[in-house]
mmCIF file of C-alpha atoms in Angstrom:
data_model
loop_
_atom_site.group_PDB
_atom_site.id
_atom_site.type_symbol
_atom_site.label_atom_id
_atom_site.label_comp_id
_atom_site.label_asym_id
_atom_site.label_seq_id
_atom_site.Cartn_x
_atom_site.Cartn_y
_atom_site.Cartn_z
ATOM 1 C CA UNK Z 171 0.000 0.000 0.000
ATOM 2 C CA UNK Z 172 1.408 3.326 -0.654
ATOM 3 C CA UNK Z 173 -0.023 6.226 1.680
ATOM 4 C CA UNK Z 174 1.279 9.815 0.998
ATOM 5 C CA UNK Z 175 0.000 13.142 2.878
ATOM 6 C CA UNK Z 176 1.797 16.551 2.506
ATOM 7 C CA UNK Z 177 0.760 17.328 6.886
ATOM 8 C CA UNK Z 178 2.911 13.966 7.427
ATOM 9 C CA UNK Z 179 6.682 14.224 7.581
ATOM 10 C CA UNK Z 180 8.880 11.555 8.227
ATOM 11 C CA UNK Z 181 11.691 12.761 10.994
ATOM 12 C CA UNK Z 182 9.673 12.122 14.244
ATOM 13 C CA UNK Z 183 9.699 8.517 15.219
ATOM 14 C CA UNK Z 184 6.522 9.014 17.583
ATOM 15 C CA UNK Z 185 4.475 10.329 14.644
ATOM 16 C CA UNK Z 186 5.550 8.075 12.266
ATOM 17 C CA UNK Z 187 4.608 4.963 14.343
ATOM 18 C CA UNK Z 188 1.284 6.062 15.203
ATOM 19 C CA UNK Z 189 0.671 6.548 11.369
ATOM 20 C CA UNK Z 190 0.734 3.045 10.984
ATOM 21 C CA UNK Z 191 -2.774 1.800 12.400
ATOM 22 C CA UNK Z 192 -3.829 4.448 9.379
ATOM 23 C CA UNK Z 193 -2.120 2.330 6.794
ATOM 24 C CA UNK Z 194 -2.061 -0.607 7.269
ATOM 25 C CA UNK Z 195 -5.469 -0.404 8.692
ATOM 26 C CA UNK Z 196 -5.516 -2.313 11.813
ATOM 27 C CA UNK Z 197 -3.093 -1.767 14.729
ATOM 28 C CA UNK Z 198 0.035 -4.308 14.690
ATOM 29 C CA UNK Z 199 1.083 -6.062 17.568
ATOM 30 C CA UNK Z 200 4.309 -8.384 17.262
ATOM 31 C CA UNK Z 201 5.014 -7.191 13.587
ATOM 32 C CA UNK Z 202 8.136 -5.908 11.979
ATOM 33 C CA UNK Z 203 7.079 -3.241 9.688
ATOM 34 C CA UNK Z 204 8.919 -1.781 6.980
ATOM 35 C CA UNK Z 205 8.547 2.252 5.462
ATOM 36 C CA UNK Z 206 10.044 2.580 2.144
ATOM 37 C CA UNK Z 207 11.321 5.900 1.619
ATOM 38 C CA UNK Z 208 12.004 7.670 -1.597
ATOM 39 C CA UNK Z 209 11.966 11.417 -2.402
ATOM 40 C CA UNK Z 210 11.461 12.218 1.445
ATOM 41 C CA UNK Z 211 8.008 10.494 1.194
ATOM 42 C CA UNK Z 212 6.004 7.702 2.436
ATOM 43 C CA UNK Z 213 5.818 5.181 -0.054
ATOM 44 C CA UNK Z 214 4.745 0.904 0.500
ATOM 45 C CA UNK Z 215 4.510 -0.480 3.777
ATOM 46 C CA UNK Z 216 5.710 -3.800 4.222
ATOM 47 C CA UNK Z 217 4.239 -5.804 7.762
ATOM 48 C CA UNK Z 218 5.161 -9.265 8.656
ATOM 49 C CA UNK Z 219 4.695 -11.031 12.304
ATOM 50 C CA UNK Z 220 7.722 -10.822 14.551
ATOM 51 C CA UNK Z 221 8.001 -14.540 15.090
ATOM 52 C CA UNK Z 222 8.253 -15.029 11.628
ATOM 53 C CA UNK Z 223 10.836 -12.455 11.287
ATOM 54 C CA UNK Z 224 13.504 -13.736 13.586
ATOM 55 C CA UNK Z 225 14.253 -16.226 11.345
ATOM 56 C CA UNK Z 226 15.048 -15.673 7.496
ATOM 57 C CA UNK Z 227 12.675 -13.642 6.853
ATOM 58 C CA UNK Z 228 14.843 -10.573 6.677
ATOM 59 C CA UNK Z 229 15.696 -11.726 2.754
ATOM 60 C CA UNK Z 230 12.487 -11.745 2.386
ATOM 61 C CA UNK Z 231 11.169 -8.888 3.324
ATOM 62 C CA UNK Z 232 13.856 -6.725 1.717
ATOM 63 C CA UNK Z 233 13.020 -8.492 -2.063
ATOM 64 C CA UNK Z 234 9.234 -7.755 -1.489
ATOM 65 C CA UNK Z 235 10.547 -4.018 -0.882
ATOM 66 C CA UNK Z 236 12.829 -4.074 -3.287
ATOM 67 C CA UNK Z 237 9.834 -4.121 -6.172
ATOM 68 C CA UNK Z 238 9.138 -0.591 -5.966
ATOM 69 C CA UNK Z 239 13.162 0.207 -5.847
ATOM 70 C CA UNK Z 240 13.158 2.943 -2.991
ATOM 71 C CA UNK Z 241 16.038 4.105 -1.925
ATOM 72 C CA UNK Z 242 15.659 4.157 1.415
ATOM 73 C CA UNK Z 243 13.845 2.725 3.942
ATOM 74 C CA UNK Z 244 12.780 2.880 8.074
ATOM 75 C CA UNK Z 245 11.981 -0.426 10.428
ATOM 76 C CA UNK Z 246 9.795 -0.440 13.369
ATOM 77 C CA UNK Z 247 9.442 -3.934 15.530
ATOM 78 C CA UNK Z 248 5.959 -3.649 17.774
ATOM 79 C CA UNK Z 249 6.966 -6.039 20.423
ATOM 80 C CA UNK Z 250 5.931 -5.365 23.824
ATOM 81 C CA UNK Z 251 7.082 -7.955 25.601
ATOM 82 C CA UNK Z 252 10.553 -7.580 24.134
ATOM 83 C CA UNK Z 253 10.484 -3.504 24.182
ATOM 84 C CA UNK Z 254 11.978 -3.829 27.458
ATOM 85 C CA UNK Z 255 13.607 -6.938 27.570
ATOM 86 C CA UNK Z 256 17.300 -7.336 27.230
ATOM 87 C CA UNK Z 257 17.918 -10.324 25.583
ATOM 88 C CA UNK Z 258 14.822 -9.581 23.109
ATOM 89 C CA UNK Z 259 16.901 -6.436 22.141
ATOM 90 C CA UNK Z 260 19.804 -8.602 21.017
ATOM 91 C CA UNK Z 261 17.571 -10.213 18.949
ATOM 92 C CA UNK Z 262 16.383 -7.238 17.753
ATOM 93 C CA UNK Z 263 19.633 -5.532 16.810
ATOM 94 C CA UNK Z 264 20.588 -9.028 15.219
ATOM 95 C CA UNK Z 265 17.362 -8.765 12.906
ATOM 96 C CA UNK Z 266 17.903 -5.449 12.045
ATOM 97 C CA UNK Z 267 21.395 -6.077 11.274
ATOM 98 C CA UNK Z 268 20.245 -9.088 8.985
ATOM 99 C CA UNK Z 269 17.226 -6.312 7.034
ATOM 100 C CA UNK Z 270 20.326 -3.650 6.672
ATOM 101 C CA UNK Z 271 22.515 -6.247 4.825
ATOM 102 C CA UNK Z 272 19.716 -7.419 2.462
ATOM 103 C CA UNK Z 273 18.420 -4.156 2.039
ATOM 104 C CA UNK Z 274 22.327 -2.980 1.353
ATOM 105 C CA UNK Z 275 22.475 -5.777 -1.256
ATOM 106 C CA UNK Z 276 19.136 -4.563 -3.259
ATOM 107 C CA UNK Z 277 20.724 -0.988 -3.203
ATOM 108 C CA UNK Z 278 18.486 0.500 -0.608
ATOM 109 C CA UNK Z 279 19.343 2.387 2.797
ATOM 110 C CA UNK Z 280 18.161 1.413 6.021
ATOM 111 C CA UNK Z 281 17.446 4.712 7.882
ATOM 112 C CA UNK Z 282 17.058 4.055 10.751
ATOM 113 C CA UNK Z 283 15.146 0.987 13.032
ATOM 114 C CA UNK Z 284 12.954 1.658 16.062
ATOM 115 C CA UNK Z 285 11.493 -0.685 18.861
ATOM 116 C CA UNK Z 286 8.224 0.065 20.293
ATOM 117 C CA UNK Z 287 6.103 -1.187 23.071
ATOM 118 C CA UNK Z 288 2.375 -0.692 21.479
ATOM 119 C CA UNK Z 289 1.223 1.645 18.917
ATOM 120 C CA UNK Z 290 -0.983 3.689 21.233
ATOM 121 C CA UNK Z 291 -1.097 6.911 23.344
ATOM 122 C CA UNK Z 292 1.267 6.229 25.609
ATOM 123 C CA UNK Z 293 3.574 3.871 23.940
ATOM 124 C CA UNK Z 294 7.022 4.406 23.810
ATOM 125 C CA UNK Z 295 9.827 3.563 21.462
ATOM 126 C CA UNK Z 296 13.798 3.881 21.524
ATOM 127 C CA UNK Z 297 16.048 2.845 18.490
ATOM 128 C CA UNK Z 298 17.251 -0.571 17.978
ATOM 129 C CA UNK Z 299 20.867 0.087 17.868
ATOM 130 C CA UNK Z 300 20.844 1.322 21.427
ATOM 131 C CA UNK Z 301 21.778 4.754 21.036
ATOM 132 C CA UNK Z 302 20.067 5.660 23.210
ATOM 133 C CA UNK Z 303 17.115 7.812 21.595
ATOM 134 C CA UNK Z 304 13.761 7.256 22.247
ATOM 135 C CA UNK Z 305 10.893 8.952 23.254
ATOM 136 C CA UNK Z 306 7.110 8.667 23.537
ATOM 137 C CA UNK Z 307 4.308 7.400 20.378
ATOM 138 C CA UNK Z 308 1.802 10.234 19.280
ATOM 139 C CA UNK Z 309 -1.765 9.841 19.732
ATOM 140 C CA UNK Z 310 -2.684 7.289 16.540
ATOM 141 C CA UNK Z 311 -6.144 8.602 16.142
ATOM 142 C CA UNK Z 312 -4.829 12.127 16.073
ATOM 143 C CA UNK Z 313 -2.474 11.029 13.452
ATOM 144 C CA UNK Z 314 -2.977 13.152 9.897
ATOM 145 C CA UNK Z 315 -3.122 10.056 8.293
ATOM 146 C CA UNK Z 316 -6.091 8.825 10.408
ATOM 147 C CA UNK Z 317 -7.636 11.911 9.640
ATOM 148 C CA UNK Z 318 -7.528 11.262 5.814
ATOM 149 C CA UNK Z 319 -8.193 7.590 6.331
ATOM 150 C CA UNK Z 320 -11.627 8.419 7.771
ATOM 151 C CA UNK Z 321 -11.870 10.993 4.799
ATOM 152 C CA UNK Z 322 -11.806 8.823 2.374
ATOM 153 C CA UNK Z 323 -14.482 6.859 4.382
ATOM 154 C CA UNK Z 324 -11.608 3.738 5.673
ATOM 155 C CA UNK Z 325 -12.201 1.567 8.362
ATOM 156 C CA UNK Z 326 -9.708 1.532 11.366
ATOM 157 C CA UNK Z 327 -9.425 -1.694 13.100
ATOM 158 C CA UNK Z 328 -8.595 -2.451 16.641
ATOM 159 C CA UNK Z 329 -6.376 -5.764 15.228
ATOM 160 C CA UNK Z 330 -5.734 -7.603 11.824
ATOM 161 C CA UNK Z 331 -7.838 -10.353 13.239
ATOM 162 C CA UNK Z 332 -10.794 -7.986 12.637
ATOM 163 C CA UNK Z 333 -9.837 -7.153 9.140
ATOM 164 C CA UNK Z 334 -9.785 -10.396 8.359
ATOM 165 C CA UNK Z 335 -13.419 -11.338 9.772
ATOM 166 C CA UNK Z 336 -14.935 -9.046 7.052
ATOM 167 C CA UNK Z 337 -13.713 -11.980 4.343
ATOM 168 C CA UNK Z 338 -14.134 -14.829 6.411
ATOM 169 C CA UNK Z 339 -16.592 -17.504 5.776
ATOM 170 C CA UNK Z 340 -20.194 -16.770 7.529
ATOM 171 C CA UNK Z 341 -22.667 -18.823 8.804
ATOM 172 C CA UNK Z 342 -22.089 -22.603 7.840
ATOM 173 C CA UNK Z 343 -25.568 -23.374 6.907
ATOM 174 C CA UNK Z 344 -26.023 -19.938 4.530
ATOM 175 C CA UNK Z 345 -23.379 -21.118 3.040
ATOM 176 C CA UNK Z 346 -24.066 -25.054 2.654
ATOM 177 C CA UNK Z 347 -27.483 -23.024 1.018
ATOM 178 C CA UNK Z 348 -25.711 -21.446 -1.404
ATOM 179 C CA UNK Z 349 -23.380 -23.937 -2.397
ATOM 180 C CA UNK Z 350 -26.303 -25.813 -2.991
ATOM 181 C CA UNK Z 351 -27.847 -23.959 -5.349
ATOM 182 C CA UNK Z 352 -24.507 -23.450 -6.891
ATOM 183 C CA UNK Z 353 -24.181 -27.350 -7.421
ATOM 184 C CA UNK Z 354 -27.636 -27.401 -9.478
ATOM 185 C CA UNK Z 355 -26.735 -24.148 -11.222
ATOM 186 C CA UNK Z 356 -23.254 -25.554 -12.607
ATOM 187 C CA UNK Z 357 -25.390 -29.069 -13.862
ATOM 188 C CA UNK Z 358 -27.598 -26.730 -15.690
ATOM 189 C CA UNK Z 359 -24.756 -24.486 -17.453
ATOM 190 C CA UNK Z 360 -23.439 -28.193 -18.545
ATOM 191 C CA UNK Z 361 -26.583 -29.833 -19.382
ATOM 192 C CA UNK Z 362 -27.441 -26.390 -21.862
ATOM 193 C CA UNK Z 363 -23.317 -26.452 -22.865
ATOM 194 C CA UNK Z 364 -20.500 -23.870 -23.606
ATOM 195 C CA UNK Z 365 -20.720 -20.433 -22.289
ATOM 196 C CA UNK Z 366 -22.016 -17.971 -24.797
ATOM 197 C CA UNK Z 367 -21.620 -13.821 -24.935
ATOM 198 C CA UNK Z 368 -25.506 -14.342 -24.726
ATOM 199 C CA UNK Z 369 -25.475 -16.080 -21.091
ATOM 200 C CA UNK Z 370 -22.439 -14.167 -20.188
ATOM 201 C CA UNK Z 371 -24.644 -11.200 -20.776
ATOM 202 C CA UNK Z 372 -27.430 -12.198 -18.953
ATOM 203 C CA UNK Z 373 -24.869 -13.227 -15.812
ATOM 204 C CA UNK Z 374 -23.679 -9.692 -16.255
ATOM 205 C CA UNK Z 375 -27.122 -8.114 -15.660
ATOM 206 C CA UNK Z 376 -28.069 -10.503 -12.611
ATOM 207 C CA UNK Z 377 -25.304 -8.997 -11.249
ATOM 208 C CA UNK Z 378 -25.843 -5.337 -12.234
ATOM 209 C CA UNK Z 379 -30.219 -5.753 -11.161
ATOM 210 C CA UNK Z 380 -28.494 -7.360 -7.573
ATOM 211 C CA UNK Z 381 -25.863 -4.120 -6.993
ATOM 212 C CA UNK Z 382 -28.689 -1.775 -7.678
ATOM 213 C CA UNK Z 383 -31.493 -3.635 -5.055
ATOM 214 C CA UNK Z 384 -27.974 -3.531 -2.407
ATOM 215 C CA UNK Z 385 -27.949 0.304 -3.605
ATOM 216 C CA UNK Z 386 -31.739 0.605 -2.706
ATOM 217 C CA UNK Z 387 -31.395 -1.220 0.633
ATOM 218 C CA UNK Z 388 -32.536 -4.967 -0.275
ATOM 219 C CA UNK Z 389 -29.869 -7.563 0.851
ATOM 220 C CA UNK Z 390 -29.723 -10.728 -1.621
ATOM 221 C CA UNK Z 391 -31.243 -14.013 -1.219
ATOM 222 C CA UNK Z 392 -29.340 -16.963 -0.784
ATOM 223 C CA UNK Z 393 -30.243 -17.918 -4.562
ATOM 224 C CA UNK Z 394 -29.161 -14.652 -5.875
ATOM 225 C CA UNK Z 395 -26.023 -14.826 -4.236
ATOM 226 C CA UNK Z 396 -25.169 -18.181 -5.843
ATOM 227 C CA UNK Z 397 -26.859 -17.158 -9.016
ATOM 228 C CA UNK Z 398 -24.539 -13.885 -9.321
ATOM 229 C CA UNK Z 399 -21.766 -16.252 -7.808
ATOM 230 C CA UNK Z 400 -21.800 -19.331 -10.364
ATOM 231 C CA UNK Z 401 -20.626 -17.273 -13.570
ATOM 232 C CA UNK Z 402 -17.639 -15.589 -11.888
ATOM 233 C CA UNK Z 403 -15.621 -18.166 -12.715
ATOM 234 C CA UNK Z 404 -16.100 -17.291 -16.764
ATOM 235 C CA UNK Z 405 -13.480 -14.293 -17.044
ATOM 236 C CA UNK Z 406 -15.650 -12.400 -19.085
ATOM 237 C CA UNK Z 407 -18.434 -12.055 -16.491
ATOM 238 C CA UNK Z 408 -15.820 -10.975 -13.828
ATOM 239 C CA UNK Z 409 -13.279 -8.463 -15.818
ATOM 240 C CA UNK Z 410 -16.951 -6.756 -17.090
ATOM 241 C CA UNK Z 411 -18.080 -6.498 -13.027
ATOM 242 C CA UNK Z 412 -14.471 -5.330 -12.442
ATOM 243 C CA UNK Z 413 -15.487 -1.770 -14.216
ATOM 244 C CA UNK Z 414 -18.385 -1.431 -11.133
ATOM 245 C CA UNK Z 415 -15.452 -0.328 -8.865
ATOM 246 C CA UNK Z 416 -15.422 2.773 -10.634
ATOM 247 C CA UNK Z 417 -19.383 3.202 -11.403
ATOM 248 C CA UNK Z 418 -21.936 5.147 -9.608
ATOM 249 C CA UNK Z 419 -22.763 1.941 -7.607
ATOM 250 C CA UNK Z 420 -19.461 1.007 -6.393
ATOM 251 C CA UNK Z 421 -20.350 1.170 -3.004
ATOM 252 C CA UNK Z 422 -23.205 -1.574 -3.394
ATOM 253 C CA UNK Z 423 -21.135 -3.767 -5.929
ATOM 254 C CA UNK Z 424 -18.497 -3.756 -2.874
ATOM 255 C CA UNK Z 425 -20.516 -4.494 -0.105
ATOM 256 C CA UNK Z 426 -22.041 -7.489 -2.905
ATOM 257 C CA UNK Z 427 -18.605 -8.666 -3.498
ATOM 258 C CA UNK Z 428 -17.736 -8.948 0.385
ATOM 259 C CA UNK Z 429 -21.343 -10.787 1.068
ATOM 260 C CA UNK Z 430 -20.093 -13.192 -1.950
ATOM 261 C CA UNK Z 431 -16.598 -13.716 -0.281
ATOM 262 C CA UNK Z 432 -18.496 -14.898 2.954
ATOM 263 C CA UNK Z 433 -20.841 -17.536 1.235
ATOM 264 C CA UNK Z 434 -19.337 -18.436 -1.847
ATOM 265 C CA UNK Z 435 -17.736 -21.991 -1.338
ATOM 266 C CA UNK Z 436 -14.367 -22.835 -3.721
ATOM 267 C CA UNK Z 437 -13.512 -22.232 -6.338
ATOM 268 C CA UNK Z 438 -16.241 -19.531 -6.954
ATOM 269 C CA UNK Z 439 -14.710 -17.774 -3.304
ATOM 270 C CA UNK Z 440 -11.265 -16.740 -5.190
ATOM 271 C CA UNK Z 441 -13.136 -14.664 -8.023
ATOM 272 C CA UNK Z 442 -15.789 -12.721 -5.630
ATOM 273 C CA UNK Z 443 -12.215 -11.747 -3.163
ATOM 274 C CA UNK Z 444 -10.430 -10.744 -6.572
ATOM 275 C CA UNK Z 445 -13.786 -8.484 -6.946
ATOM 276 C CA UNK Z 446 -13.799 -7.207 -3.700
ATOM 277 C CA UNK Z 447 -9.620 -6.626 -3.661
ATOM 278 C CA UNK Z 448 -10.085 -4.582 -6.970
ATOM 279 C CA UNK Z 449 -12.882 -2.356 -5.996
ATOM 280 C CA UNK Z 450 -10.879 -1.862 -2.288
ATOM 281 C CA UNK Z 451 -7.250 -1.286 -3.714
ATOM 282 C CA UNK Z 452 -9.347 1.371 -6.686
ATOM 283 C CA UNK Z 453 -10.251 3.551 -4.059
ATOM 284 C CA UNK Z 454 -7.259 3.802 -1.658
ATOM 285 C CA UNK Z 455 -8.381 0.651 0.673
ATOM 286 C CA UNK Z 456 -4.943 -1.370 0.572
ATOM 287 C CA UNK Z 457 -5.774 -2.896 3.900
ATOM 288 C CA UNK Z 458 -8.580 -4.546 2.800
ATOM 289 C CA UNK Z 459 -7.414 -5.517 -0.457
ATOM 290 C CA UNK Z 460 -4.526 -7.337 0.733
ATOM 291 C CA UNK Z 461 -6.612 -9.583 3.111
ATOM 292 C CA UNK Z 462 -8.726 -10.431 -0.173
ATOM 293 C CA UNK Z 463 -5.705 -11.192 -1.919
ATOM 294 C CA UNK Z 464 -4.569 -13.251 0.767
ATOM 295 C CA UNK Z 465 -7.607 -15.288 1.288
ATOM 296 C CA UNK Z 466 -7.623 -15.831 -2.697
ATOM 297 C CA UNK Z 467 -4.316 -16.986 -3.069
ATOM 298 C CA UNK Z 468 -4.384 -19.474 -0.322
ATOM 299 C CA UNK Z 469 -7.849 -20.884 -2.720
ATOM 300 C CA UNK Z 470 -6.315 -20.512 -5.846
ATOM 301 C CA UNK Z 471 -2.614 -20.251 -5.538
ATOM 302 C CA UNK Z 472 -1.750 -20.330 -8.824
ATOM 303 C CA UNK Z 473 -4.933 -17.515 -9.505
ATOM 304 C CA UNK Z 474 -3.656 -14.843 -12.397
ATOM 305 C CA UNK Z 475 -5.489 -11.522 -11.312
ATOM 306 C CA UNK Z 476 -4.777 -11.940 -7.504
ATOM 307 C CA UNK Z 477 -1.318 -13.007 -8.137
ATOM 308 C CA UNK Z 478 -1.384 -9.677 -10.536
ATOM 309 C CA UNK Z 479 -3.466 -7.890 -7.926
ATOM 310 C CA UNK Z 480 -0.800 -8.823 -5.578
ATOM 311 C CA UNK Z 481 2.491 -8.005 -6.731
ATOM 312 C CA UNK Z 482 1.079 -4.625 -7.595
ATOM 313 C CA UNK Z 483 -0.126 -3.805 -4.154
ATOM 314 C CA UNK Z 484 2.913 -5.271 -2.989
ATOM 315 C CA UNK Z 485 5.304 -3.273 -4.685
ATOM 316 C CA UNK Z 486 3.121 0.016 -4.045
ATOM 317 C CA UNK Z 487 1.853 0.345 -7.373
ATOM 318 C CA UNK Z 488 -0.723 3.736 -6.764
ATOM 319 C CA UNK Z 489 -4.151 2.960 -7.255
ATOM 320 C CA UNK Z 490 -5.029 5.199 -10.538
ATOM 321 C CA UNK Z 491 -2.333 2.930 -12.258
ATOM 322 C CA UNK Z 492 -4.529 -0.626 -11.580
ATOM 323 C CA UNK Z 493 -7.922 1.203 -12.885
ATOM 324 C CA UNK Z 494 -7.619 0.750 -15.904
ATOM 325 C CA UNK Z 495 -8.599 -2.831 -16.066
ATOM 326 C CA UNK Z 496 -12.253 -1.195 -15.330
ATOM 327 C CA UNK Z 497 -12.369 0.611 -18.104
ATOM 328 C CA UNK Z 498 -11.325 -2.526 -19.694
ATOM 329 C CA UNK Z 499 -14.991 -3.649 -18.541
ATOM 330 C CA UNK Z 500 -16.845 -1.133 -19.579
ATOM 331 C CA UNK Z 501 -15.059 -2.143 -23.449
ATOM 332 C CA UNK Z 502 -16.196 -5.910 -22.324
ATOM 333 C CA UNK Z 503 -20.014 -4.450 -21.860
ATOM 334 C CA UNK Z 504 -19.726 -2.199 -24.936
ATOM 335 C CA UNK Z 505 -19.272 -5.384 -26.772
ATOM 336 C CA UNK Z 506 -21.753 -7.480 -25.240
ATOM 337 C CA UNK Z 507 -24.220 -5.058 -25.213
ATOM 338 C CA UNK Z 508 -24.562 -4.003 -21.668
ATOM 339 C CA UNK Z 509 -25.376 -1.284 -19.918
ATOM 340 C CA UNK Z 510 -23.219 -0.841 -16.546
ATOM 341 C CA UNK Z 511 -23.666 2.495 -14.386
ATOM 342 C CA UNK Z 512 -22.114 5.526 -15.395
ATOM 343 C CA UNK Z 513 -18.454 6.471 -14.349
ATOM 344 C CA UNK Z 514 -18.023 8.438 -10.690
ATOM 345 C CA UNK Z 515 -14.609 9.664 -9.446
ATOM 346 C CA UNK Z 516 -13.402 9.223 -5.737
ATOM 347 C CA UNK Z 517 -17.298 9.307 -4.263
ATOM 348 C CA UNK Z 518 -17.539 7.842 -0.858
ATOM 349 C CA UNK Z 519 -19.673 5.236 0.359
ATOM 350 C CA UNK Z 520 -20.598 2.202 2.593
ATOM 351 C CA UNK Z 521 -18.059 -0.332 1.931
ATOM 352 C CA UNK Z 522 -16.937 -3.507 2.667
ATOM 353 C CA UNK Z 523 -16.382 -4.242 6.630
#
């Protein structure tokens, strides 16, 4: 995810870490975060658990940062426990040593490295080295990026546990319903044969008459849901839904795709998270759409558009540069002979979670 604000500067360690609940969207506990820097601004944010991290994950790390070629770069460990224990800070220093040397190697400084205690008012945090600086965390939710996160109408979570609950599977026997009527839905697409522009058409406007009811207020059925659900898997139906991330309804197509993530069993699942990544990471959301891209790749590992979706978010690709695959769909719907909602910029909404 790549987060920039022109209030936000980069030289106070306090204000820095509490800007991180705001962009990663949840607040880390036991994580070792990476900044990268480049042209004295905040570009991708890299966050991987701690435990993970002592071992050789500092390689790692460094060649997911080393996609969008910063030159520079800041670490923060979140470890309370070991914020003020010795021997955790030798483990510390010996990680951080590890991250400079593999950043070093990929041609990209290490700034600095700070420990912290808990990303909170009240927190405090001292450099990894042991130089002795240190000081306290600024108040997250008075953080400027905060501010702009709930701007651009972002949900803040308390933990990434609760990010991930607005993807994860709902109520087993909704979705032992849906599947259901999935199962008799894929025996009739076999039973009438190969997928035509004309049924990928009519798929496409199932979809489009459900997004507008979810604009109006009415919440799908459990046969519309697998209805809209079944096609996804033809790439035509899904690249054309793709261009709803940037319609008038994008807000309802959202909230359709996250409802679809929930009750959708495999393989259908992986194309309703791509969905729901695309229309988050189009507006800003990284957070969101890297939990989607998560969830799809552990599905469908070998998935092209979340392994696409991935890398770009990854490697802190903005998100005007992924949009254009939605005007792609509204080419797809040209040619099919479909009408999807007209174009909106930046307009807020309910979304997902």
């Amino acid at each position: 995810m790549t987060t920039t604000q022109p209030e936000f500067t980069l030289n106070r360690p306090g204000a820095l870490i509490a800007g991180l609940p705001a962009i990663l969207g949840f607040v880390p506990e036991k994580s070792l975060i990476l900044v990268a820097v480049d042209g004295g601004e905040l570009g991708s944010v890299l966050r991987v658990d701690l435990a993970d991290a002592l071992a050789d994950l500092a390689g790692r790390v460094a060649e997911v940062a080393a996609a969008a070629a910063p030159a520079a770069a800041i670490a923060v460990i979140v470890d309370a426990q070991g914020a003020r224990c010795p021997a955790c800070n030798d483990q510390h220093r010996r990680l951080v040593a590890a991250l400079c040397e593999e950043l070093a190697d990929r041609d990209i400084v290490l700034l600095s490295a700070h420990v912290v205690d808990r990303i909170a008012a009240g927190g405090r945090w001292h450099c990894a080295d042991g130089c002795g600086a240190g000081g306290p965390v600024d108040d997250p939710d008075a953080s400027p990026l905060a501010a702009a996160a709930v701007l651009e109408g972002r949900r803040l979570y308390a933990r990434r546990s609760d990010l991930q609950a607005v993807i994860a599977p709902g109520d087993p026997a909704r979705c032992a319903a849906v599947a259901a009527v999935i199962d008799e839905s894929v025996a009739q697409r076999v039973a009438e044969g190969a997928d035509t522009r004309d049924r990928a058409r009519r798929d496409i406007e199932h979809a489009l008459t459900a997004v507008a009811a979810l604009a109006g207020g009415r919440e799908p059925t459990d046969v519309e849901l697998a209805r809209i659900g079944c096609p996804l898997t033809d790439v035509r139906v899904r690249d054309t839904l793709c261009a709803l991330a940037i319609g008038e309804h994008a807000a309802a197509a959202e909230l359709l795709w996250s409802e679809l993530a929930r009750t959708l069993p495999p393989p259908w699942r992986a194309e309703a998270l791509v969905l729901l990544a695309f229309s988050a990471y189009s507006r800003g959301d990284g957070p969101l759409a890297g939990v989607a891209l998560e969830a799809a790749l552990r599905g469908a590992p070998e998935h092209r558009m979340a392994g696409l979706l991935d890398t770009a978010l990854q490697s802190g690709l903005r998100p005007e540069r992924i949009r254009g695959l939605a005007d792609t769909g509204y080419r797809l719907a040209e040619q099919m002979g479909v009408q999807l909602p007209g174009r909106q910029g930046q307009g807020l909404g309910r979304r997902a979670g």
